Amino acid sequence: MEKQITAVIVGAGNRADVYSKLALNYPEKLKIVGIVDPDTVRTKIMAEKYGVSEENCFKSVEEFVKHDKMADAVINGTMDHLHVETSIPVLKKGYDLLLEKPFAVNEDELRKLVKVANEEKRKVLICHVLRYTPFYSAIKKHVLNGEIGDIISIEMCEHVSYHHMAVSYVRGKWASEKECHAPMLLAKCCHDIDLMMWMMKGTNPKSVVSFGDDFQFVPSKKPEGAGTRCMKDCPHMEDCRYSAYSHYILKPKRWWQYTWKCLEGEENVTLERQKESMATDNPYGRCVWDCERDGNVDHQSVIVNFENGATGTFNLVGGAAEAERNIHIVGTHGEIKGTFEKSKYIVRRIKPGSENDYVEDEYDLNITGDMTGAHGGHGGGDLRLAADFVDYLNGNEPSISCTEINDSTVSHLVVFAADRSRRNGTIEKINL
C-alpha cells in the first residue's frame, strides 16, 4: 500500500486550494497538515476546510521553517514574485515541492532556485497543468508514436476572454508588473510556451523574436463621459462590455475567488453589500481604462526558432468574445489540429493517391467541466497534476506530463527572451 503524502500549504490562495483538493477527494493519497499565510482570514478558512490545527498555522515561511519538519512536501501557491524567496527555505529544510507557475520572474531568480533544488536533491514539480489535460496529453502521445513524423512547425494561440482579461490582467493582481513582477506572457502563457517546448522535446530552442502592445486598455480608448467606477459615476454601466455590474453582480460566482476576496471576513454578505463594495473600495469595480497596467500587453506574438530548423509560433490575444486555445502541429508525415475548449482534434496522415491525398481520424474526448481555470479545473489538469506529484513522491515512474523543475526551465527562459525581444525590438538568443 502506498504511503499517504503529507503537505503544508504556503500561500493560502486559490491555486494552492485547487491542488490541495486532492486531499478532500482522495484522503488516502494526500493530507494537508499545515498552513502558511500572513492573511489570518484566509488561513482560518483553509485550516477549517482541511482540518489543520491552529498550532500548525504560521504567518510566514521564516516562522514555519523554525518548526521541526512536519510533512513530506510543500504546496506553494504564493504570488509569482514570491515563489523563489518562499521556496528556497523549505527546500533547505528538506521539503519536496509542488510550485505554481511561473516559478521565477527573472533569469537570475530562476537559476538560483534550480541550483538550490539540485544541491538539496529535492523533488520539485512545476504546475504546468495543461500538460495533464486529456487533450494535450493525447496529442503528445500521437507525437511520441511518430504518427506525423518529425515536427516542422507548431502554431498555437490563446484567446483570453474579455471577462477573464478584465478580472485578472486589467483590474486584478496580474495587471501590472509593478505588483506581480511578471509580464502577461509569463503570468498567463508560460503554460502555452511550456506546451510548445514539451511537444518539441528532443531539440532545444535557439532564438526568439516577439512583438506586442496594449491596444485596448489604454486611457485614450476610454469611452467619452465614462466615470471612474462602473457602479458609482458611469453612464455606460448597463451597456459597457467591461461593466463591473454585468461581470460581477449579474454573474457573482464566475470569478468569485478574486472579486469578493475583500469581503471574505464578513458574514451573510448580501447583494446590496456586494453592490456597495463595487461602488466604493473593491478594486474590481474600477473602470478598466483607469487601471494602471505599467505597459503590460493585451496581445503578443512569439516566433521560436529551434536548433533542428523547426519553428514554433504563439499568439496571445486578450479581450476575445470566447476563450479558446488552438494548436496545429505540422510534421513530415501529417498534422494534428485541435481546439482545447472543444476537446476535439484531428490527426491527418499524408497518403498519396487517396481521395483527399490524406487520411484523417477525428477524436472527441468529450470532456465536460471548467476548461478555462475560472473554477480551478483547467480541463481536468489540476487534480491530475496533484495526483502525479503524490505518485512521484512515492517513487513511482512519473507520467509523460511530469514537469520537473529542470524541464520547466527551458520554457521560462524562452518567455524571458521573448519579452526582452518585445521591449527592445531584437532577435534574442536562448541561453540554456
Coordinates of C-alpha atoms in Angstrom, one line a residue:
M1 CA 0.0 0.0 0.0
E2 CA 1.4 3.4 -0.9
K3 CA 2.2 6.0 1.7
Q4 CA -0.2 8.9 2.3
I5 CA 1.8 12.1 1.5
T6 CA 1.6 14.9 3.9
A7 CA 1.8 18.5 2.8
V8 CA 1.9 22.1 4.0
I9 CA 0.2 24.9 2.1
V10 CA 2.4 28.0 1.6
G11 CA 0.2 30.8 0.2
A12 CA -3.4 30.1 1.1
G13 CA -4.9 31.3 -2.2
N14 CA -7.0 29.9 -5.0
R15 CA -4.3 27.9 -6.8
A16 CA -2.9 26.1 -3.7
D17 CA -6.5 25.3 -2.7
V18 CA -7.2 23.8 -6.1
Y19 CA -4.3 21.4 -5.9
S20 CA -4.9 20.6 -2.2
K21 CA -8.5 19.4 -3.0
L22 CA -6.9 16.1 -3.8
A23 CA -6.8 15.6 0.0
L24 CA -10.6 16.0 0.1
N25 CA -11.3 13.8 -2.8
Y26 CA -8.6 11.2 -2.1
P27 CA -7.7 11.4 1.6
E28 CA -5.7 8.2 1.4
K29 CA -3.3 9.9 -1.1
L30 CA -2.8 13.3 0.5
K31 CA -3.3 15.0 3.9
I32 CA -2.8 18.8 4.5
V33 CA -1.2 19.3 7.9
G34 CA -0.2 23.0 7.9
I35 CA -1.0 26.4 6.5
V36 CA 1.4 29.3 6.0
D37 CA 0.0 32.7 5.1
P38 CA 0.1 36.2 6.6
D39 CA -3.7 36.7 5.9
T40 CA -5.4 35.4 9.0
V41 CA -8.8 35.2 7.4
R42 CA -7.5 33.1 4.5
T43 CA -5.6 30.9 6.9
K44 CA -8.7 30.3 9.1
I45 CA -10.8 29.4 6.0
M46 CA -8.2 26.9 4.7
A47 CA -7.5 25.4 8.2
E48 CA -11.1 24.7 8.7
K49 CA -11.5 23.3 5.2
Y50 CA -8.6 20.8 5.6
G51 CA -8.8 20.2 9.3
V52 CA -5.5 21.8 10.2
S53 CA -4.9 22.7 13.9
E54 CA -4.1 26.2 15.0
E55 CA -0.7 25.3 16.2
N56 CA 0.2 24.2 12.6
C57 CA -0.7 27.6 11.1
F58 CA 2.1 30.1 10.5
K59 CA 2.2 33.7 9.4
S60 CA 5.5 33.4 7.4
V61 CA 7.9 31.0 5.9
E62 CA 10.5 32.2 8.3
E63 CA 8.3 31.2 11.2
F64 CA 7.4 27.9 9.6
V65 CA 10.9 26.7 8.9
K66 CA 11.9 27.3 12.6
H67 CA 9.5 24.5 13.4
D68 CA 10.6 20.8 13.1
K69 CA 10.0 19.3 9.7
M70 CA 6.3 18.3 9.8
A71 CA 5.4 17.0 6.4
D72 CA 6.8 15.4 3.2
A73 CA 6.1 18.4 0.9
V74 CA 5.0 22.0 0.5
I75 CA 2.4 23.2 -2.0
N76 CA 3.5 26.7 -2.8
G77 CA 0.7 28.9 -4.2
T78 CA 2.1 32.4 -3.4
M79 CA 2.2 35.3 -5.8
D80 CA 4.6 34.9 -8.7
H81 CA 7.3 37.2 -7.4
L82 CA 7.4 35.4 -4.0
H83 CA 7.9 31.9 -5.4
V84 CA 11.7 31.8 -5.1
E85 CA 12.1 33.5 -1.7
T86 CA 9.4 31.3 -0.2
S87 CA 10.7 28.1 -1.8
I88 CA 14.4 28.2 -1.0
P89 CA 13.9 28.0 2.8
V90 CA 11.6 25.0 2.6
L91 CA 13.9 23.2 0.1
K92 CA 16.8 23.7 2.5
K93 CA 14.5 22.4 5.3
G94 CA 14.1 19.1 3.4
Y95 CA 10.7 19.5 1.9
D96 CA 9.8 18.4 -1.6
L97 CA 7.8 21.0 -3.5
L98 CA 4.8 21.5 -5.8
L99 CA 5.3 25.0 -7.1
E100 CA 2.9 27.2 -9.0
K101 CA 4.0 28.6 -12.4
P102 CA 5.8 30.8 -13.3
F103 CA 8.3 29.5 -10.7
A104 CA 10.5 32.6 -11.2
V105 CA 10.0 36.1 -12.6
N106 CA 13.6 36.6 -13.9
E107 CA 16.5 34.6 -15.1
D108 CA 18.7 35.2 -12.0
E109 CA 16.0 34.0 -9.7
L110 CA 15.3 31.0 -11.9
R111 CA 19.0 29.8 -11.8
K112 CA 19.2 30.4 -8.1
L113 CA 16.2 28.2 -7.3
V114 CA 17.3 25.5 -9.7
K115 CA 20.7 25.5 -8.1
V116 CA 19.3 25.0 -4.6
A117 CA 16.8 22.3 -5.7
N118 CA 19.6 20.3 -7.3
E119 CA 22.0 20.8 -4.4
E120 CA 19.4 19.8 -1.8
K121 CA 18.4 16.9 -4.1
R122 CA 14.7 17.7 -3.6
K123 CA 11.9 16.7 -5.9
V124 CA 10.3 19.9 -7.4
L125 CA 7.3 19.8 -9.8
I126 CA 6.1 23.0 -11.5
C127 CA 2.4 23.4 -12.0
H128 CA 2.1 23.4 -15.8
V129 CA -1.4 21.9 -15.5
L130 CA -2.2 21.9 -19.3
R131 CA 0.3 19.0 -19.8
Y132 CA -2.0 16.9 -17.6
T133 CA -5.2 17.6 -19.5
P134 CA -6.6 14.6 -21.6
F135 CA -6.5 16.9 -24.6
Y136 CA -2.8 17.8 -24.7
S137 CA -1.6 14.5 -23.2
A138 CA -3.4 12.7 -26.0
I139 CA -1.8 14.9 -28.7
K140 CA 1.6 14.3 -27.1
K141 CA 1.1 10.5 -27.4
H142 CA 0.5 10.9 -31.1
V143 CA 3.7 12.9 -31.5
L144 CA 5.7 10.3 -29.4
N145 CA 4.3 7.5 -31.5
G146 CA 5.7 9.2 -34.6
E147 CA 2.3 9.4 -36.3
I148 CA 3.0 12.7 -38.0
G149 CA 6.8 12.2 -38.4
D150 CA 9.3 14.9 -37.4
I151 CA 7.7 18.2 -36.4
I152 CA 8.3 21.1 -38.9
S153 CA 6.1 23.7 -37.3
I154 CA 3.8 24.3 -34.3
E155 CA 1.2 27.0 -34.5
M156 CA -0.5 27.9 -31.2
C157 CA -2.8 30.6 -29.9
E158 CA -4.6 31.6 -26.8
H159 CA -7.6 33.9 -26.9
V160 CA -8.3 35.2 -23.4
S161 CA -12.0 36.0 -22.9
Y162 CA -12.8 39.7 -22.3
H163 CA -14.1 38.9 -18.8
H164 CA -11.0 36.9 -17.9
M165 CA -8.8 39.6 -19.3
A166 CA -10.6 42.2 -17.2
V167 CA -10.7 40.3 -13.9
S168 CA -7.1 39.1 -13.9
Y169 CA -5.0 41.2 -16.2
V170 CA -6.6 44.7 -16.1
R171 CA -8.4 45.0 -12.7
G172 CA -6.7 42.1 -11.0
K173 CA -3.4 41.4 -9.3
W174 CA -1.7 40.4 -12.6
A175 CA -2.4 43.7 -14.3
S176 CA 0.8 45.5 -13.5
E177 CA 4.4 44.3 -13.4
K178 CA 4.9 46.7 -10.5
E179 CA 2.6 44.5 -8.5
C180 CA 3.1 40.9 -9.7
H181 CA 6.6 41.5 -11.2
A182 CA 5.7 39.4 -14.3
P183 CA 4.5 40.5 -17.8
M184 CA 1.4 38.9 -19.2
L185 CA 3.2 36.4 -21.4
L186 CA 4.9 35.0 -18.3
A187 CA 2.0 35.2 -15.9
K188 CA -0.6 33.8 -18.4
C189 CA 1.1 32.0 -21.2
C190 CA 4.2 30.2 -19.7
H191 CA 1.6 27.3 -19.9
D192 CA 1.5 27.6 -23.6
I193 CA 5.2 28.1 -24.2
D194 CA 5.8 25.1 -22.0
L195 CA 3.4 23.0 -24.2
M196 CA 5.4 24.1 -27.3
M197 CA 8.7 23.0 -25.6
W198 CA 7.1 19.8 -24.5
M199 CA 5.9 18.9 -28.0
M200 CA 9.3 19.7 -29.4
K201 CA 11.3 17.9 -26.7
G202 CA 14.5 16.5 -28.2
T203 CA 15.6 19.7 -29.8
N204 CA 16.3 22.9 -28.0
P205 CA 15.1 26.4 -28.8
K206 CA 17.8 28.5 -30.4
S207 CA 16.3 32.1 -30.7
V208 CA 13.1 34.0 -30.4
V209 CA 11.5 37.2 -31.7
S210 CA 8.4 38.8 -30.3
F211 CA 6.0 41.8 -30.8
G212 CA 3.2 43.0 -28.6
D213 CA 1.5 46.0 -27.0
D214 CA -1.5 47.3 -25.1
F215 CA -4.0 48.0 -27.8
Q216 CA -7.3 48.2 -25.9
F217 CA -6.9 49.2 -22.3
V218 CA -5.0 52.5 -22.7
P219 CA -6.7 55.7 -21.3
S220 CA -7.1 57.1 -24.8
K221 CA -9.6 54.3 -25.6
K222 CA -11.9 55.2 -22.6
P223 CA -15.5 56.0 -23.7
E224 CA -16.5 59.6 -23.7
G225 CA -18.1 60.6 -20.4
A226 CA -17.2 57.4 -18.6
G227 CA -16.7 57.5 -14.9
T228 CA -14.0 56.2 -12.6
R229 CA -16.1 53.3 -11.1
C230 CA -18.8 51.4 -13.1
M231 CA -21.4 51.4 -10.3
K232 CA -20.7 54.9 -8.9
D233 CA -20.5 57.5 -11.6
C234 CA -20.6 55.9 -15.1
P235 CA -23.4 56.5 -17.5
H236 CA -22.3 53.4 -19.5
M237 CA -22.8 50.9 -16.7
E238 CA -25.5 48.9 -18.4
D239 CA -24.1 48.8 -21.9
C240 CA -20.3 48.7 -21.5
R241 CA -18.7 45.4 -22.4
Y242 CA -16.4 45.7 -19.3
S243 CA -19.1 46.8 -16.8
A244 CA -18.4 45.6 -13.3
Y245 CA -22.2 45.3 -12.9
S246 CA -22.5 42.9 -15.8
H247 CA -19.4 40.9 -14.9
Y248 CA -19.6 40.6 -11.2
I249 CA -23.1 41.5 -10.0
L250 CA -25.1 39.7 -12.7
K251 CA -22.6 36.7 -12.6
P252 CA -21.3 36.8 -9.0
K253 CA -20.0 33.2 -8.9
R254 CA -17.9 33.2 -12.1
W255 CA -14.8 34.9 -10.7
W256 CA -15.8 34.9 -7.0
Q257 CA -12.4 33.8 -5.8
Y258 CA -11.0 37.2 -6.9
T259 CA -13.9 39.6 -7.0
W260 CA -15.2 39.0 -3.5
K261 CA -11.9 38.4 -1.6
C262 CA -12.2 41.8 0.1
L263 CA -15.5 40.6 1.7
E264 CA -14.1 37.3 3.0
G265 CA -14.1 38.4 6.6
E266 CA -17.8 39.3 6.6
E267 CA -20.7 37.0 7.3
N268 CA -24.0 36.8 5.4
V269 CA -22.9 39.1 2.6
T270 CA -26.0 40.4 0.7
L271 CA -26.4 41.6 -2.9
E272 CA -26.7 45.2 -1.6
R273 CA -23.4 44.8 0.2
Q274 CA -21.7 43.5 -3.0
K275 CA -23.1 46.4 -4.9
E276 CA -21.8 48.8 -2.3
S277 CA -18.4 47.2 -2.5
M278 CA -18.2 47.6 -6.2
A279 CA -19.2 51.3 -6.0
T280 CA -16.6 52.1 -3.3
D281 CA -13.4 50.3 -2.5
N282 CA -13.5 47.0 -4.4
P283 CA -10.6 47.1 -7.0
Y284 CA -12.8 45.1 -9.4
G285 CA -15.3 48.0 -9.5
R286 CA -12.8 50.3 -11.3
C287 CA -13.2 51.4 -14.9
V288 CA -10.8 49.2 -16.9
W289 CA -9.4 52.3 -18.7
D290 CA -8.3 53.8 -15.4
C291 CA -6.4 50.8 -14.2
E292 CA -2.6 51.1 -14.1
R293 CA -1.1 48.4 -16.3
D294 CA 2.5 49.6 -16.3
G295 CA 3.0 48.9 -20.0
N296 CA 1.7 45.4 -19.9
V297 CA 0.4 43.9 -23.1
D298 CA -3.1 42.8 -24.2
H299 CA -1.7 40.9 -27.3
Q300 CA 1.6 39.4 -28.2
S301 CA 3.1 37.2 -30.9
V302 CA 6.1 35.0 -30.4
I303 CA 8.2 33.1 -33.0
V304 CA 10.7 30.5 -31.8
N305 CA 13.5 29.0 -33.9
F306 CA 14.7 25.5 -32.9
E307 CA 18.2 24.1 -33.3
N308 CA 16.9 21.4 -35.7
G309 CA 15.4 24.1 -38.0
A310 CA 11.8 23.7 -36.9
T311 CA 9.7 26.8 -35.9
G312 CA 7.0 27.5 -33.3
T313 CA 4.6 30.4 -33.3
F314 CA 2.4 31.5 -30.4
N315 CA -0.2 34.3 -30.4
L316 CA -1.8 35.7 -27.3
V317 CA -4.9 37.9 -27.7
G318 CA -6.7 39.3 -24.7
G319 CA -10.3 40.5 -24.9
A320 CA -11.8 37.9 -27.2
A321 CA -15.5 37.1 -27.1
E322 CA -14.8 33.4 -26.3
A323 CA -11.9 31.8 -24.5
E324 CA -10.0 29.4 -26.8
R325 CA -6.7 27.6 -27.2
N326 CA -5.8 26.2 -30.6
I327 CA -2.9 24.1 -31.7
H328 CA -1.8 23.0 -35.2
I329 CA 1.3 20.8 -35.5
V330 CA 2.6 20.0 -39.0
G331 CA 5.1 17.1 -39.4
T332 CA 6.8 15.4 -42.3
H333 CA 4.1 12.7 -42.4
G334 CA 1.0 14.5 -41.3
E335 CA -0.5 17.0 -39.0
I336 CA -2.6 17.4 -35.8
K337 CA -5.1 20.2 -35.4
G338 CA -7.4 20.9 -32.4
T339 CA -9.2 23.2 -30.1
F340 CA -8.7 22.7 -26.3
E341 CA -12.1 24.1 -25.2
K342 CA -14.0 21.8 -27.6
S343 CA -11.8 18.8 -26.5
K344 CA -11.6 17.8 -30.2
Y345 CA -8.7 17.3 -32.5
I346 CA -7.9 15.8 -35.9
V347 CA -4.9 13.7 -36.9
R348 CA -4.2 13.8 -40.7
R349 CA -1.7 11.5 -42.3
I350 CA -0.3 12.0 -45.8
K351 CA -1.4 9.3 -48.2
P352 CA -0.7 9.9 -51.9
G353 CA -3.3 8.5 -54.3
S354 CA -6.1 8.5 -51.8
E355 CA -9.3 10.5 -52.4
N356 CA -8.1 13.6 -50.4
D357 CA -4.4 12.8 -50.7
Y358 CA -4.5 12.2 -46.9
V359 CA -6.5 10.2 -44.4
E360 CA -7.7 11.5 -41.1
D361 CA -9.1 10.5 -37.8
E362 CA -11.2 12.8 -35.6
Y363 CA -11.0 12.5 -31.8
D364 CA -13.7 13.8 -29.5
L365 CA -12.6 13.4 -25.9
N366 CA -16.0 14.6 -24.6
I367 CA -14.6 16.5 -21.7
T368 CA -17.0 18.5 -19.5
G369 CA -16.5 21.0 -16.8
D370 CA -14.3 24.1 -16.5
M371 CA -11.8 24.4 -19.3
T372 CA -10.7 28.0 -18.6
G373 CA -9.5 27.8 -15.0
A374 CA -12.2 30.1 -13.7
H375 CA -13.2 27.4 -11.2
G376 CA -9.9 25.6 -10.9
G377 CA -10.4 22.9 -13.5
H378 CA -8.2 23.5 -16.5
G379 CA -9.8 20.7 -18.5
G380 CA -9.1 18.1 -15.8
G381 CA -5.4 19.0 -15.4
D382 CA -5.4 20.4 -11.9
L383 CA -6.2 17.2 -9.9
R384 CA -4.2 15.0 -12.3
L385 CA -1.1 17.1 -11.6
A386 CA -1.6 16.9 -7.9
A387 CA -2.1 13.1 -8.1
D388 CA 1.1 12.8 -10.2
F389 CA 3.0 14.8 -7.6
V390 CA 1.9 12.3 -4.9
D391 CA 2.9 9.4 -7.1
Y392 CA 6.2 11.0 -7.9
L393 CA 7.0 11.4 -4.2
N394 CA 6.0 7.8 -3.6
G395 CA 8.8 6.7 -6.0
N396 CA 6.6 5.8 -8.9
E397 CA 7.5 6.4 -12.5
P398 CA 6.4 9.9 -13.4
S399 CA 3.9 10.4 -16.2
I400 CA 4.8 11.8 -19.6
S401 CA 3.3 15.1 -18.3
C402 CA 5.6 15.4 -15.4
T403 CA 7.2 18.9 -15.3
E404 CA 10.2 18.7 -13.1
I405 CA 11.9 22.0 -12.4
N406 CA 14.9 21.4 -14.8
D407 CA 12.5 20.6 -17.6
S408 CA 10.4 23.8 -16.9
T409 CA 13.5 25.9 -17.0
V410 CA 13.5 25.8 -20.8
S411 CA 10.1 27.4 -21.3
H412 CA 10.7 30.1 -18.7
L413 CA 14.0 31.1 -20.5
V414 CA 12.1 31.3 -23.8
V415 CA 9.5 33.6 -22.2
F416 CA 12.1 35.9 -20.6
A417 CA 13.9 36.2 -24.0
A418 CA 10.6 36.8 -25.9
D419 CA 9.8 39.7 -23.6
R420 CA 13.3 41.2 -24.0
S421 CA 12.7 41.0 -27.7
R422 CA 9.3 42.7 -27.5
R423 CA 10.7 45.5 -25.4
N424 CA 14.0 46.0 -27.3
G425 CA 13.0 45.1 -30.9
T426 CA 15.7 42.5 -31.1
I427 CA 16.1 38.8 -32.0
E428 CA 17.2 37.1 -28.8
K429 CA 19.3 34.0 -28.4
I430 CA 18.2 31.4 -25.9
N431 CA 20.9 30.6 -23.4
L432 CA 20.0 27.3 -21.7

